[in-house]
mmCIF file of C-alpha atoms in Angstrom:
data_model
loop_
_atom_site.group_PDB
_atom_site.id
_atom_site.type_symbol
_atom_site.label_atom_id
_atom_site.label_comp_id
_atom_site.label_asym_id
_atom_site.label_seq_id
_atom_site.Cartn_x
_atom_site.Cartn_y
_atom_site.Cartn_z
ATOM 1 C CA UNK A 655 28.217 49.397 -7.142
ATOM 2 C CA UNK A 656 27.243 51.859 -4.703
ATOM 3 C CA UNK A 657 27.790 52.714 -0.410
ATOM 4 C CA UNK A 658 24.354 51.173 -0.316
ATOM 5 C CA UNK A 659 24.656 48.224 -2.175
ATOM 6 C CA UNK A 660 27.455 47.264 -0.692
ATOM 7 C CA UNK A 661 26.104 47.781 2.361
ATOM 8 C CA UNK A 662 23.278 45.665 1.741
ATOM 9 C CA UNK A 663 25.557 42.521 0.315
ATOM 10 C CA UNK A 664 27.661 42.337 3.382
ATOM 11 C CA UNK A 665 25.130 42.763 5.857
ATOM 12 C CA UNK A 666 23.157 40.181 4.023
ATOM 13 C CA UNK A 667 25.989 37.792 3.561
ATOM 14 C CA UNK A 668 27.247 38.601 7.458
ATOM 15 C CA UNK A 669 26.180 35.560 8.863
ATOM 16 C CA UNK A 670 27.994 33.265 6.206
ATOM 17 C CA UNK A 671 31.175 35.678 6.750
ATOM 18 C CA UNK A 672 31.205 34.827 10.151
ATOM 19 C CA UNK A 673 30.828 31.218 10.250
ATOM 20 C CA UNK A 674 33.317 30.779 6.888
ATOM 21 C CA UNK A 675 36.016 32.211 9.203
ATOM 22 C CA UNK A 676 34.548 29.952 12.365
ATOM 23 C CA UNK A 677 33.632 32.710 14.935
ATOM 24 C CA UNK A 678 31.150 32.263 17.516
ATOM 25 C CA UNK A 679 28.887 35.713 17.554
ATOM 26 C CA UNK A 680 30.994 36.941 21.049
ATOM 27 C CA UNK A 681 34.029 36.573 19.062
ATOM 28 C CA UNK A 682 32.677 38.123 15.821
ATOM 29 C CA UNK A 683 31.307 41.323 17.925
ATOM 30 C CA UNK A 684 34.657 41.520 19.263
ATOM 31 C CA UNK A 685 36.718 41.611 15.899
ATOM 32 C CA UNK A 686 34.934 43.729 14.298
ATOM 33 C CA UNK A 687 33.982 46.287 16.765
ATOM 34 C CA UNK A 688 30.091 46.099 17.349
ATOM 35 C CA UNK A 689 27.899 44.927 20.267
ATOM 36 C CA UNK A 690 26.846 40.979 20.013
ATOM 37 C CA UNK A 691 23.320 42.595 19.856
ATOM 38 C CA UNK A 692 23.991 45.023 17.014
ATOM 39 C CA UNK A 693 25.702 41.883 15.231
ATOM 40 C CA UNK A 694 22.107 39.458 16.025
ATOM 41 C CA UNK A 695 20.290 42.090 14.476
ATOM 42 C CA UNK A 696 22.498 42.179 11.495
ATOM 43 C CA UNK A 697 22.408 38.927 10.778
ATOM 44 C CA UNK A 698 18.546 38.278 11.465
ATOM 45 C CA UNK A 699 17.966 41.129 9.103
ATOM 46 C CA UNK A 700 16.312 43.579 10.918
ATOM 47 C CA UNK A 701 19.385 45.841 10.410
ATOM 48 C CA UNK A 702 21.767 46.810 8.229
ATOM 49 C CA UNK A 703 25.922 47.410 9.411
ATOM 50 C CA UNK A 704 26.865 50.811 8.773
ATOM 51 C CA UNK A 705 30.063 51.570 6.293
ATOM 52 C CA UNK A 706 32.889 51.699 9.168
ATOM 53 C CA UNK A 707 31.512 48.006 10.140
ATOM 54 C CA UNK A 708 31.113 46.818 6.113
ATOM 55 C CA UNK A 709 34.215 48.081 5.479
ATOM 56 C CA UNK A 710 36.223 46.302 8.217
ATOM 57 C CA UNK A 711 34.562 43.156 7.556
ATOM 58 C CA UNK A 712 35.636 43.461 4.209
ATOM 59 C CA UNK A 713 39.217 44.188 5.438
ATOM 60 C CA UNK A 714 39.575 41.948 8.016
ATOM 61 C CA UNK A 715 37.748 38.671 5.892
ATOM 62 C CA UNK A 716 39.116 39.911 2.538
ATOM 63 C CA UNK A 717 40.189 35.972 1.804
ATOM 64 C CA UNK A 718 37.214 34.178 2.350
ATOM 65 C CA UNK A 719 35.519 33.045 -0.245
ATOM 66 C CA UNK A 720 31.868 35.391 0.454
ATOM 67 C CA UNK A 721 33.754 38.393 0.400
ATOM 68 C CA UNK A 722 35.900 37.238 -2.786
ATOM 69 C CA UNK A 723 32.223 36.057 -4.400
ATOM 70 C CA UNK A 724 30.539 39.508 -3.354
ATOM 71 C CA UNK A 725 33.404 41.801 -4.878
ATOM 72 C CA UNK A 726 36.151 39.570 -6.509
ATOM 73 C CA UNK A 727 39.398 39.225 -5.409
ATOM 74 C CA UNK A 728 39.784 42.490 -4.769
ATOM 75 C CA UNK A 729 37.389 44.064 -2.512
ATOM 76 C CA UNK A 730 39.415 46.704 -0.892
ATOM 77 C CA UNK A 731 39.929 48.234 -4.138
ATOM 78 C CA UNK A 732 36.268 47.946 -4.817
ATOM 79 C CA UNK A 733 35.767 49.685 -0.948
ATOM 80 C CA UNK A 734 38.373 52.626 -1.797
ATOM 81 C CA UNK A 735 37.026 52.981 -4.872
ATOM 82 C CA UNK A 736 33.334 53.440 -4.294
ATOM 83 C CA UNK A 737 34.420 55.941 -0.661
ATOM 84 C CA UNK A 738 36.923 57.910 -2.636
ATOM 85 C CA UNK A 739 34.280 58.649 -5.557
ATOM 86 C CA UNK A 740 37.401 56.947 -7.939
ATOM 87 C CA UNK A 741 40.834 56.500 -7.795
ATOM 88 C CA UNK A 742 43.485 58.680 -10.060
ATOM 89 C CA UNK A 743 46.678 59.094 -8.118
ATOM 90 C CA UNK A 744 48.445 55.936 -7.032
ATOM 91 C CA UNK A 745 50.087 52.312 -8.679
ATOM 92 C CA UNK A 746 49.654 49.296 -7.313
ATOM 93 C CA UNK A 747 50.663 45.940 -8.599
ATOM 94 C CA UNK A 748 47.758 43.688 -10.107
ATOM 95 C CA UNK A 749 47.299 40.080 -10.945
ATOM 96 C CA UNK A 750 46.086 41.789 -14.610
ATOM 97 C CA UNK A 751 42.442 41.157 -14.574
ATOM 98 C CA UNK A 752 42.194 37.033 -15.605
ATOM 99 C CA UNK A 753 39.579 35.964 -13.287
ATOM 100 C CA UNK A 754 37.212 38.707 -12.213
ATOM 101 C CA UNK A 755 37.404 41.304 -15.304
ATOM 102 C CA UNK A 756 36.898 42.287 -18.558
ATOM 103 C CA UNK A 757 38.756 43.820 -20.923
ATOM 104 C CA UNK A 758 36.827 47.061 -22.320
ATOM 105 C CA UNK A 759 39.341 48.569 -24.191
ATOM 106 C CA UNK A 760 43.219 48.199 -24.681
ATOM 107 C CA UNK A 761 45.470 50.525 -26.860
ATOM 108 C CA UNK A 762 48.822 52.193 -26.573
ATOM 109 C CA UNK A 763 49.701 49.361 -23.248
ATOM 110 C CA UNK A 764 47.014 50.442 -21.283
ATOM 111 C CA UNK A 765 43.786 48.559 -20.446
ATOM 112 C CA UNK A 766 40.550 49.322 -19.406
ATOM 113 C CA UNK A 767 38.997 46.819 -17.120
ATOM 114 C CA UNK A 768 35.536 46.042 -15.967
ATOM 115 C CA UNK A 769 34.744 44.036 -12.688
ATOM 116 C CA UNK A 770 32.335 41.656 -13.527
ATOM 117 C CA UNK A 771 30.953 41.353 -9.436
ATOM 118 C CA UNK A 772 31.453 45.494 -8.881
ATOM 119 C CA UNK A 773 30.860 46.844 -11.626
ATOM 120 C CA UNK A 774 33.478 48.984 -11.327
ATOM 121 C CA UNK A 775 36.242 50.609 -13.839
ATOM 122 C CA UNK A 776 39.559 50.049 -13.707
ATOM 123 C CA UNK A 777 42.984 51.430 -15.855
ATOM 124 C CA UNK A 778 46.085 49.246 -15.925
ATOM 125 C CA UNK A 779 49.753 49.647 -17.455
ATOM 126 C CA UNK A 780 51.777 47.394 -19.876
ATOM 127 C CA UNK A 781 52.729 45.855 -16.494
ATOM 128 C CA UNK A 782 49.592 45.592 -14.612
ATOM 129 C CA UNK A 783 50.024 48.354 -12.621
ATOM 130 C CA UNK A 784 46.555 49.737 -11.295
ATOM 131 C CA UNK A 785 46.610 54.042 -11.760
ATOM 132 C CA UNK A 786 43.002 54.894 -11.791
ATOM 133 C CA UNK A 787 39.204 53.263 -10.724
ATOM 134 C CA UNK A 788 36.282 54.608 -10.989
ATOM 135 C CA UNK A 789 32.604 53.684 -10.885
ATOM 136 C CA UNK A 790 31.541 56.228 -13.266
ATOM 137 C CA UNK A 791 32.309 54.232 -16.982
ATOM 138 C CA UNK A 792 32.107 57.821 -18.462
ATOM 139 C CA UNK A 793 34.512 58.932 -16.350
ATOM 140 C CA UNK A 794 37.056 55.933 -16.729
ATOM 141 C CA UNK A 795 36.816 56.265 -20.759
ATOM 142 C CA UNK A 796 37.517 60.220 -20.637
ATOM 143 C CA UNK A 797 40.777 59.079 -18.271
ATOM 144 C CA UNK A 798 41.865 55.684 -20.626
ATOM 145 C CA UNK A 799 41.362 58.413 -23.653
ATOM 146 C CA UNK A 800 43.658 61.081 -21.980
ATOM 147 C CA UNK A 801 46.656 58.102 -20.770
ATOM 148 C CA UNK A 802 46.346 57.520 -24.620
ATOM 149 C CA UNK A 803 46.831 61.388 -25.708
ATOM 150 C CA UNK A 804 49.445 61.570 -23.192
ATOM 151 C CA UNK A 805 51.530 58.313 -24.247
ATOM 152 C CA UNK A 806 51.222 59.345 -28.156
ATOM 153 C CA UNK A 807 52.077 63.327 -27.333
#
């Protein structure tokens, strides 16, 4: 998944956002940071939200169920992910991949995940512990091949 196509999902999907989480437009505008007009245009279509605004909607409306749909149930790794051009430097906790991901490889206690929604690569430890994501699958093999290297060594 790219900027763009995320771009295009939420701004699509803006209006359902907004009335899943029972704002009125005024209120809406107000949350997330835009003009009520900028936000009508959005919705209608006639414009698309630029990242700052995609990516606080996606922060702020993480839990409903359109955001979850659009990247899983975990979009702001999905977000940081696609704006950092991967992730290779930090652990964080997972639920291990049971609902939104497939398992592309597994060897040596790490696992390499795909997001079925994203699209996106992810590594994980013997105890679920997210250390790299990617979007590039090329990319996210080279890294699961040199964890492997490294645990064997």
């Amino acid at each position: 998944m790219t900027r763009e196509e995320i771009i295009l999902k939420v701004s699509e999907k803006l209006r359902l956002i907004r009335t899943e989480a029972g704002y009125t437009q005024d209120k809406m505008s107000e949350i997330v940071g835009v003009s009520k007009k900028t936000l009508v245009q959005i919705e209608k279509g006639r414009m698309y939200a630029n990242w700052p605004t995609v990516v606080t909607i996606c922060a702020l409306f993480r839990e409903t169920e359109t955001v979850q749909f659009l990247f899983g149930n975990e979009p702001l790794e999905v977000l940081e992910t696609v704006a950092r051009d991967g992730i290779d430097y930090r652990k964080e906790k997972t639920m291990g991949g049971k609902l939104w991901w497939k398992e592309v490889l597994k060897q040596e206690g790490f696992i390499l995940q795909q997001n079925i929604l994203s699209q996106h690569y992810r590594i994980l430890d013997d105890e679920y512990f997210r250390i790299f994501s990617s979007t590039d699958e090329e990319a996210s093999i080279e890294r699961f091949n040199e964890l492997i290297r490294e645990k064997t060594l």
